[in-house]
Structures are given as C-alpha cells and as structure tokens.
Amino acid sequence: MLEGAKEKGPFTHAEHVRLYEQLGIAYAYLDKKEAAVDAFETMLSLDRTRAISYTLSPKVTFLFEQARNQVADRPAPSVDLSWPRDLAVEDTVPVDVEVLTDPGGFLTRAQVFFRKKGVSEFESASLELPGPGAGAARVELPAVAAGDRASAVLQLYLVAKDQKNNEVLFYGAPNRPREVSLVYQPPEPWYDRWWVWAIAGSVVAAGAGAAVFMATQEPPSTIDGTFRVIR
C-alpha cells in the first residue's frame, strides 16, 4: 500500500515526509535494509529535523541512524528569493527565484503565494524552477496595493514541488510569510512641478523684457533742432 501511494498524490509536505518515514519503517521490519535506508534518506532530505520514535525496534532505529549519518554532509535542498528595494505601492513586484542546492533532484516547479498584509486570502503565481547554478527564474507579482494612499506590506511565501507535484520545500510559510515594504509616494504638488516654474519664469522674463523695451524705446519729451522765421 505504501509503495502504491508513492505513485499517487499529490501530497502536502507533511504527508510526503510521513510517507517515506512509514516506508523506511516497513522496509526495516521486512529486512529490506537498503530500501529502508533509501527511504529514510529521502525523508531526511525533505525534512532534516525529522526523527523516528525511540520505542521502535533497534532494527529500525539502527537503519535510521545509518541514513542520518549518510545525509549529514549533504546540503539540504534550498532556494533563495530576491526582489528590488524601494518599491512603491503602485509597482508590480518582480521576484527572482534561484535554486541553490538540490541534491535529490526534487525541485521542479514552485508556487509563490502573496497578499497585501491585512488581507485574509493569498493569491498565487507559478513558475518552473531552474537547476542549481542555472541562474534565477522570475515571476511578476501584481501591484496588490495599487491605489492605496499609505505605505503597505506585501507578504509572500514559496512552495517548491517535484515532478509529481508533491510539496518538497517551503520558503517562508502561511503563518510566517516574508514581507516586502511598499512605499506610498504622495503626488508632487502642482506648484513644485518644474513646468509650472518654467512657465512662470517665462512670463516674468517676458514682462521684464517689455518693461525694458518700454523704458528704452519711449519717445523723449524734447528733441534737438533749429528753426527760422520767414517774413
């Protein structure tokens, strides 16, 4: 039944970890030692903090410890998310997702869940993940606070999945999302805009030019000349 379940799903992360834990225990009791160690290694790759009950038979706990020792020096699957600084409330948010390590070849695709802080429901966007060292994949999140007249916060987390769409890795979590500050920038007052002062300057310059022209071109009250009287 457990082997058949591997081909079903998709599983949540907790279900996925539990599946391989139970497979490891079952294989250990059936004396399938290599299969048990492989199952425990997969379980620990999905969750390095996972442990099994100490009340189980030594034939199980011994193989679990063997698997834990074998994965101890391997990097755990990991991703990194990055986004620009100084984002405004009306901006879309480009998020770059990079796979740092993936020793088990688990990380195939991902969903980025996002919302404006204070909103109850998350929206999501999907993307295909590149391999480790292959650069970052980008997903554009819409402007969740467009039209706001105050600064806001975008909350997000990522769920990475394998080829069968099983959850294999979280970056953040629904109850612990990462936060992106979105700054509200008030519109510039009309009197601070450059073109207002440019027009005003032009008007002042034109007025000053007219005054100078009038002052220098106005006819004088007397003129030089001669006259004679004819009798």
CSV table of C-alpha atoms in Angstrom, one decimal:
chain,number,residue,atom,x,y,z
A,1,MET,CA,0.0,0.0,0.0
A,2,LEU,CA,2.8,2.4,0.8
A,3,GLU,CA,4.6,1.7,-2.4
A,4,GLY,CA,1.4,2.2,-4.3
A,5,ALA,CA,0.9,5.5,-2.5
A,6,LYS,CA,4.2,6.8,-3.9
A,7,GLU,CA,2.6,6.9,-7.4
A,8,LYS,CA,-0.4,8.8,-6.2
A,9,GLY,CA,-0.8,12.2,-4.6
A,10,PRO,CA,0.0,15.0,-4.9
A,11,PHE,CA,1.0,15.1,-1.2
A,12,THR,CA,1.4,18.0,1.1
A,13,HIS,CA,4.9,18.4,2.6
A,14,ALA,CA,3.9,16.8,5.9
A,15,GLU,CA,2.2,13.9,4.1
A,16,HIS,CA,5.2,13.4,1.8
A,17,VAL,CA,7.6,13.2,4.8
A,18,ARG,CA,5.3,10.8,6.6
A,19,LEU,CA,5.1,8.5,3.6
A,20,TYR,CA,8.8,8.0,3.4
A,21,GLU,CA,9.0,7.6,7.2
A,22,GLN,CA,6.5,4.7,7.0
A,23,LEU,CA,8.2,3.2,4.0
A,24,GLY,CA,11.5,3.2,5.9
A,25,ILE,CA,10.0,1.5,8.9
A,26,ALA,CA,8.1,-1.1,6.8
A,27,TYR,CA,11.3,-2.0,4.8
A,28,ALA,CA,13.3,-2.2,8.0
A,29,TYR,CA,10.8,-4.7,9.6
A,30,LEU,CA,10.9,-6.7,6.3
A,31,ASP,CA,14.7,-6.8,6.5
A,32,LYS,CA,15.0,-4.8,3.2
A,33,LYS,CA,17.8,-2.8,4.7
A,34,GLU,CA,19.0,-0.9,1.6
A,35,ALA,CA,15.4,0.1,0.7
A,36,ALA,CA,14.9,1.2,4.3
A,37,VAL,CA,18.0,3.4,4.3
A,38,ASP,CA,17.0,4.9,0.9
A,39,ALA,CA,13.5,5.8,2.2
A,40,PHE,CA,14.9,7.3,5.4
A,41,GLU,CA,17.4,9.3,3.3
A,42,THR,CA,14.6,10.7,1.2
A,43,MET,CA,12.6,11.6,4.4
A,44,LEU,CA,15.6,13.4,5.8
A,45,SER,CA,16.2,15.2,2.5
A,46,LEU,CA,12.7,16.5,2.8
A,47,ASP,CA,13.0,17.4,6.5
A,48,ARG,CA,16.4,17.4,8.2
A,49,THR,CA,14.8,17.8,11.6
A,50,ARG,CA,12.6,14.6,11.3
A,51,ALA,CA,13.1,11.8,13.8
A,52,ILE,CA,11.5,8.5,14.4
A,53,SER,CA,10.2,7.1,17.7
A,54,TYR,CA,12.9,5.7,20.0
A,55,THR,CA,10.4,3.0,21.0
A,56,LEU,CA,10.7,1.3,17.6
A,57,SER,CA,12.8,-1.9,17.2
A,58,PRO,CA,16.6,-1.4,17.0
A,59,LYS,CA,16.4,-3.0,13.6
A,60,VAL,CA,14.6,0.2,12.6
A,61,THR,CA,16.4,2.8,14.6
A,62,PHE,CA,19.8,1.4,13.5
A,63,LEU,CA,19.0,1.9,9.8
A,64,PHE,CA,17.6,5.3,10.5
A,65,GLU,CA,20.8,6.4,12.2
A,66,GLN,CA,22.7,5.0,9.2
A,67,ALA,CA,20.7,7.1,6.9
A,68,ARG,CA,21.1,10.2,9.1
A,69,ASN,CA,24.9,9.8,9.1
A,70,GLN,CA,24.9,9.4,5.3
A,71,VAL,CA,22.9,12.6,4.7
A,72,ALA,CA,24.7,14.7,7.4
A,73,ASP,CA,27.3,16.0,5.0
A,74,ARG,CA,25.0,16.7,2.1
A,75,PRO,CA,23.4,20.1,1.6
A,76,ALA,CA,19.7,20.3,2.2
A,77,PRO,CA,17.5,21.5,-0.8
A,78,SER,CA,17.3,25.3,-0.7
A,79,VAL,CA,16.1,28.2,-2.7
A,80,ASP,CA,16.6,32.0,-2.5
A,81,LEU,CA,14.2,34.7,-3.3
A,82,SER,CA,15.1,38.3,-4.1
A,83,TRP,CA,13.2,41.5,-5.2
A,84,PRO,CA,14.1,45.1,-5.7
A,85,ARG,CA,14.3,47.6,-2.9
A,86,ASP,CA,12.4,50.9,-2.7
A,87,LEU,CA,9.2,49.5,-4.3
A,88,ALA,CA,6.1,51.8,-4.3
A,89,VAL,CA,2.5,50.8,-3.7
A,90,GLU,CA,1.7,51.1,-7.4
A,91,ASP,CA,4.6,48.9,-8.6
A,92,THR,CA,4.4,45.3,-9.7
A,93,VAL,CA,6.9,43.2,-7.8
A,94,PRO,CA,9.5,41.1,-9.8
A,95,VAL,CA,10.6,38.1,-7.7
A,96,ASP,CA,13.7,36.2,-8.7
A,97,VAL,CA,13.8,32.6,-7.5
A,98,GLU,CA,17.1,30.7,-7.6
A,99,VAL,CA,17.7,27.1,-6.7
A,100,LEU,CA,20.9,27.0,-4.5
A,101,THR,CA,21.1,23.3,-3.8
A,102,ASP,CA,19.0,20.3,-4.8
A,103,PRO,CA,20.9,17.0,-4.1
A,104,GLY,CA,17.9,14.8,-4.5
A,105,GLY,CA,16.7,16.4,-7.7
A,106,PHE,CA,13.4,17.3,-6.1
A,107,LEU,CA,12.9,20.9,-7.1
A,108,THR,CA,11.0,21.1,-10.4
A,109,ARG,CA,8.4,23.9,-10.1
A,110,ALA,CA,7.1,26.3,-7.5
A,111,GLN,CA,4.1,28.4,-6.4
A,112,VAL,CA,4.6,31.9,-4.9
A,113,PHE,CA,1.7,32.8,-2.6
A,114,PHE,CA,1.2,36.5,-2.0
A,115,ARG,CA,-1.2,39.0,-0.5
A,116,LYS,CA,-1.3,42.5,0.9
A,117,LYS,CA,-0.9,42.4,4.7
A,118,GLY,CA,-4.3,42.5,6.3
A,119,VAL,CA,-6.0,40.6,3.5
A,120,SER,CA,-7.1,37.1,4.6
A,121,GLU,CA,-6.6,35.1,1.4
A,122,PHE,CA,-3.4,34.5,-0.6
A,123,GLU,CA,-3.2,34.6,-4.4
A,124,SER,CA,-0.6,32.6,-6.2
A,125,ALA,CA,1.7,32.6,-9.2
A,126,SER,CA,3.5,29.5,-10.7
A,127,LEU,CA,6.9,29.1,-12.3
A,128,GLU,CA,9.3,26.5,-13.5
A,129,LEU,CA,12.5,26.2,-11.4
A,130,PRO,CA,16.0,26.2,-13.0
A,131,GLY,CA,18.6,23.7,-11.8
A,132,PRO,CA,21.2,24.7,-9.2
A,133,GLY,CA,23.7,27.2,-10.7
A,134,ALA,CA,21.5,27.9,-13.7
A,135,GLY,CA,20.5,31.4,-12.7
A,136,ALA,CA,17.2,32.6,-11.4
A,137,ALA,CA,13.6,32.3,-12.7
A,138,ARG,CA,11.5,35.4,-12.4
A,139,VAL,CA,7.8,35.8,-11.6
A,140,GLU,CA,6.0,39.2,-11.7
A,141,LEU,CA,3.5,39.7,-8.9
A,142,PRO,CA,0.8,42.3,-9.5
A,143,ALA,CA,0.6,45.5,-7.6
A,144,VAL,CA,-1.5,44.4,-4.6
A,145,ALA,CA,-1.7,47.9,-3.1
A,146,ALA,CA,-2.3,50.0,-6.2
A,147,GLY,CA,-4.5,53.0,-5.4
A,148,ASP,CA,-3.6,53.0,-1.7
A,149,ARG,CA,-2.8,56.4,-0.2
A,150,ALA,CA,-0.5,55.0,2.5
A,151,SER,CA,2.5,52.6,2.7
A,152,ALA,CA,1.7,48.9,2.6
A,153,VAL,CA,3.3,45.5,3.0
A,154,LEU,CA,3.3,42.6,0.6
A,155,GLN,CA,3.5,39.2,2.3
A,156,LEU,CA,4.7,36.1,0.4
A,157,TYR,CA,6.0,32.6,0.7
A,158,LEU,CA,7.0,29.8,-1.8
A,159,VAL,CA,6.2,26.2,-2.0
A,160,ALA,CA,8.6,24.1,-4.2
A,161,LYS,CA,7.3,20.9,-5.8
A,162,ASP,CA,8.7,17.8,-7.5
A,163,GLN,CA,7.7,16.3,-10.9
A,164,LYS,CA,4.6,14.6,-9.3
A,165,ASN,CA,3.5,17.9,-7.8
A,166,ASN,CA,4.3,16.8,-4.2
A,167,GLU,CA,5.4,19.6,-1.9
A,168,VAL,CA,9.1,19.3,-1.1
A,169,LEU,CA,10.2,22.6,0.3
A,170,PHE,CA,8.9,25.8,1.9
A,171,TYR,CA,10.4,29.3,1.8
A,172,GLY,CA,8.5,31.1,4.4
A,173,ALA,CA,5.1,29.7,5.4
A,174,PRO,CA,1.5,30.9,5.5
A,175,ASN,CA,1.8,31.8,9.2
A,176,ARG,CA,5.4,33.1,8.7
A,177,PRO,CA,5.4,34.9,5.3
A,178,ARG,CA,8.3,37.1,4.2
A,179,GLU,CA,7.4,40.8,4.0
A,180,VAL,CA,8.2,43.4,1.3
A,181,SER,CA,7.7,47.0,2.1
A,182,LEU,CA,5.7,49.1,-0.4
A,183,VAL,CA,6.2,52.9,0.0
A,184,TYR,CA,3.5,55.4,-0.7
A,185,GLN,CA,4.9,58.4,-2.5
A,186,PRO,CA,2.4,61.4,-2.5
A,187,PRO,CA,2.0,63.1,-5.8
A,188,GLU,CA,4.1,66.2,-6.3
A,189,PRO,CA,2.2,69.5,-5.5
A,190,TRP,CA,1.4,71.4,-8.7
A,191,TYR,CA,3.5,74.4,-7.5
A,192,ASP,CA,6.5,72.1,-7.2
A,193,ARG,CA,6.4,70.8,-10.7
A,194,TRP,CA,9.2,72.1,-13.0
A,195,TRP,CA,7.0,73.1,-15.8
A,196,VAL,CA,4.9,75.4,-13.6
A,197,TRP,CA,8.1,77.3,-12.7
A,198,ALA,CA,9.3,77.2,-16.2
A,199,ILE,CA,6.1,78.9,-17.4
A,200,ALA,CA,6.2,81.4,-14.5
A,201,GLY,CA,9.8,82.2,-15.3
A,202,SER,CA,8.9,82.7,-19.0
A,203,VAL,CA,6.1,85.1,-18.0
A,204,VAL,CA,8.4,87.1,-15.7
A,205,ALA,CA,11.1,87.2,-18.3
A,206,ALA,CA,8.6,88.4,-20.9
A,207,GLY,CA,7.3,91.1,-18.5
A,208,ALA,CA,10.7,92.3,-17.7
A,209,GLY,CA,11.7,92.4,-21.4
A,210,ALA,CA,8.6,94.5,-22.1
A,211,ALA,CA,9.4,96.9,-19.3
A,212,VAL,CA,13.0,97.3,-20.6
A,213,PHE,CA,11.7,97.9,-24.1
A,214,MET,CA,9.3,100.5,-23.0
A,215,ALA,CA,11.9,102.2,-20.9
A,216,THR,CA,14.4,102.4,-23.7
A,217,GLN,CA,12.1,103.0,-26.6
A,218,GLU,CA,9.6,105.6,-25.3
A,219,PRO,CA,9.9,108.9,-27.3
A,220,PRO,CA,11.6,111.8,-25.3
A,221,SER,CA,9.7,114.9,-24.3
A,222,THR,CA,12.1,117.3,-26.1
A,223,ILE,CA,14.2,116.9,-29.3
A,224,ASP,CA,17.2,118.8,-30.7
A,225,GLY,CA,16.7,121.0,-33.8
A,226,THR,CA,16.7,124.6,-35.3
A,227,PHE,CA,14.0,126.8,-36.8
A,228,ARG,CA,13.8,130.1,-38.6
A,229,VAL,CA,11.1,132.7,-39.0
A,230,ILE,CA,10.0,133.7,-42.6
A,231,ARG,CA,8.7,137.3,-43.0
